[in-house]
């Protein structure tokens, strides 16, 4: 099924006999969670999910947003009403990164039907609510492994044998600036592919054919495996989502640069070229 859903399609599904579970994953990098914005106005029936505490584990040697404890994640999803036999739609404020992280993680742990609202809450023109719902508990039991996952060694190998895309801004890839992690640069062999170039100015994804052409120009020709990393596994999930829209399967290196750059024995490349 399509990995994204438009606002009119979502409105139609919500009015139908089997409406999807709605998750609000509004999030900002390095700041407090955006639950206050959710409580002020959200799509009716949506449940707030905190990316930092429910879609990621504590920051540390595995990166800034490592995989969450499955008990914590599973409990959060069940509390939100998620079950494996019911569709899920996730959205955020419009950037798409937080929603993509939820989409990827639910898919990785075995949920068969998750879509991201294209353009996020900003694209929604229907009614909104400040009422915090209390959904009936779901039954989702996370079973990891349904989507490909890379560790640091796997990412290094893929950069040599396949295509490893770096979803961060170009200046971070080149090592010109590094506002968060210990050192700037990129994994040797990785190709710069900022995920911000996968969307239009309003945060909606480019058409599937345009995305396919973009990724083909970067080396995703179908002849090799594709992987993605970013700073901490959030914007990288957004690029995996863009690849899915284009019909290209891809693995995610969740630890990403925040894990890679903390290990003294990991090589670092700088400049515009992969090597």
Coordinates of N, CA and C in Angstrom, one line a residue, residues 16 21 58-59 62-63 71 83 91 98 108 110 118 121-122 141 149 174-175 179 190 201-202 205 214 231 249 266:
X16 N -15.3 6.9 7.3 CA -15.8 5.6 6.9 C -16.1 4.7 8.0
X21 N -6.4 4.4 13.2 CA -5.8 5.0 14.5 C -5.0 6.2 14.0
X58 N 17.1 6.2 25.5 CA 18.0 7.3 26.0 C 19.2 7.5 25.1
X59 N 19.6 8.7 24.9 CA 20.8 9.1 24.2 C 22.0 8.5 24.9
X62 N 24.9 4.6 21.6 CA 24.3 4.2 20.4 C 23.6 5.3 19.6
X63 N 23.9 6.5 20.0 CA 23.4 7.7 19.3 C 22.3 8.5 20.1
X71 N 9.4 -2.8 25.2 CA 8.3 -2.8 26.1 C 7.7 -1.4 26.2
X83 N -3.5 -1.6 17.0 CA -3.6 -3.0 16.9 C -3.1 -3.4 15.5
X91 N 1.1 11.7 11.8 CA 1.4 13.0 11.2 C 2.2 13.8 12.2
X98 N 9.2 13.5 12.3 CA 8.7 12.8 13.4 C 7.7 11.7 13.0
X108 N 9.0 -1.5 11.1 CA 10.1 -2.4 11.5 C 9.6 -3.4 12.5
X110 N 6.6 -4.7 12.7 CA 5.7 -5.7 12.2 C 4.3 -5.2 11.9
X118 N 0.6 13.3 4.2 CA 1.5 14.1 3.4 C 1.3 15.6 3.7
X121 N 0.2 18.1 9.8 CA -1.0 18.9 10.3 C -1.3 20.2 9.5
X122 N -0.2 20.7 9.0 CA -0.4 22.0 8.2 C -1.2 21.8 7.0
X141 N 1.7 -6.0 19.4 CA 2.9 -6.6 20.0 C 4.1 -6.4 19.1
X149 N 17.5 -3.2 8.8 CA 18.2 -2.3 9.8 C 19.7 -2.4 9.7
X174 N 29.6 17.6 4.2 CA 30.9 18.1 3.8 C 31.8 18.4 5.0
X175 N 31.3 18.5 6.1 CA 32.1 18.8 7.3 C 32.3 20.2 7.5
X179 N 26.7 21.3 14.1 CA 26.1 21.9 15.3 C 25.8 21.0 16.5
X190 N 29.7 7.3 1.5 CA 28.3 7.7 1.5 C 28.1 8.8 0.5
X201 N 8.0 23.0 -1.0 CA 8.1 24.0 0.0 C 7.1 23.9 1.1
X202 N 5.9 23.2 0.9 CA 4.9 23.0 1.9 C 5.0 21.7 2.6
X205 N 5.6 15.5 -0.3 CA 6.6 14.8 -1.1 C 6.4 15.1 -2.6
X214 N 15.2 11.2 -9.0 CA 16.2 11.8 -8.1 C 17.1 10.7 -7.6
X231 N 21.5 12.3 11.1 CA 22.2 12.6 12.3 C 21.9 11.6 13.4
X249 N 13.1 0.0 -1.9 CA 13.3 -0.4 -0.5 C 14.7 0.0 0.0
X266 N 36.3 5.0 14.1 CA 35.5 5.1 12.9 C 36.1 6.2 12.0

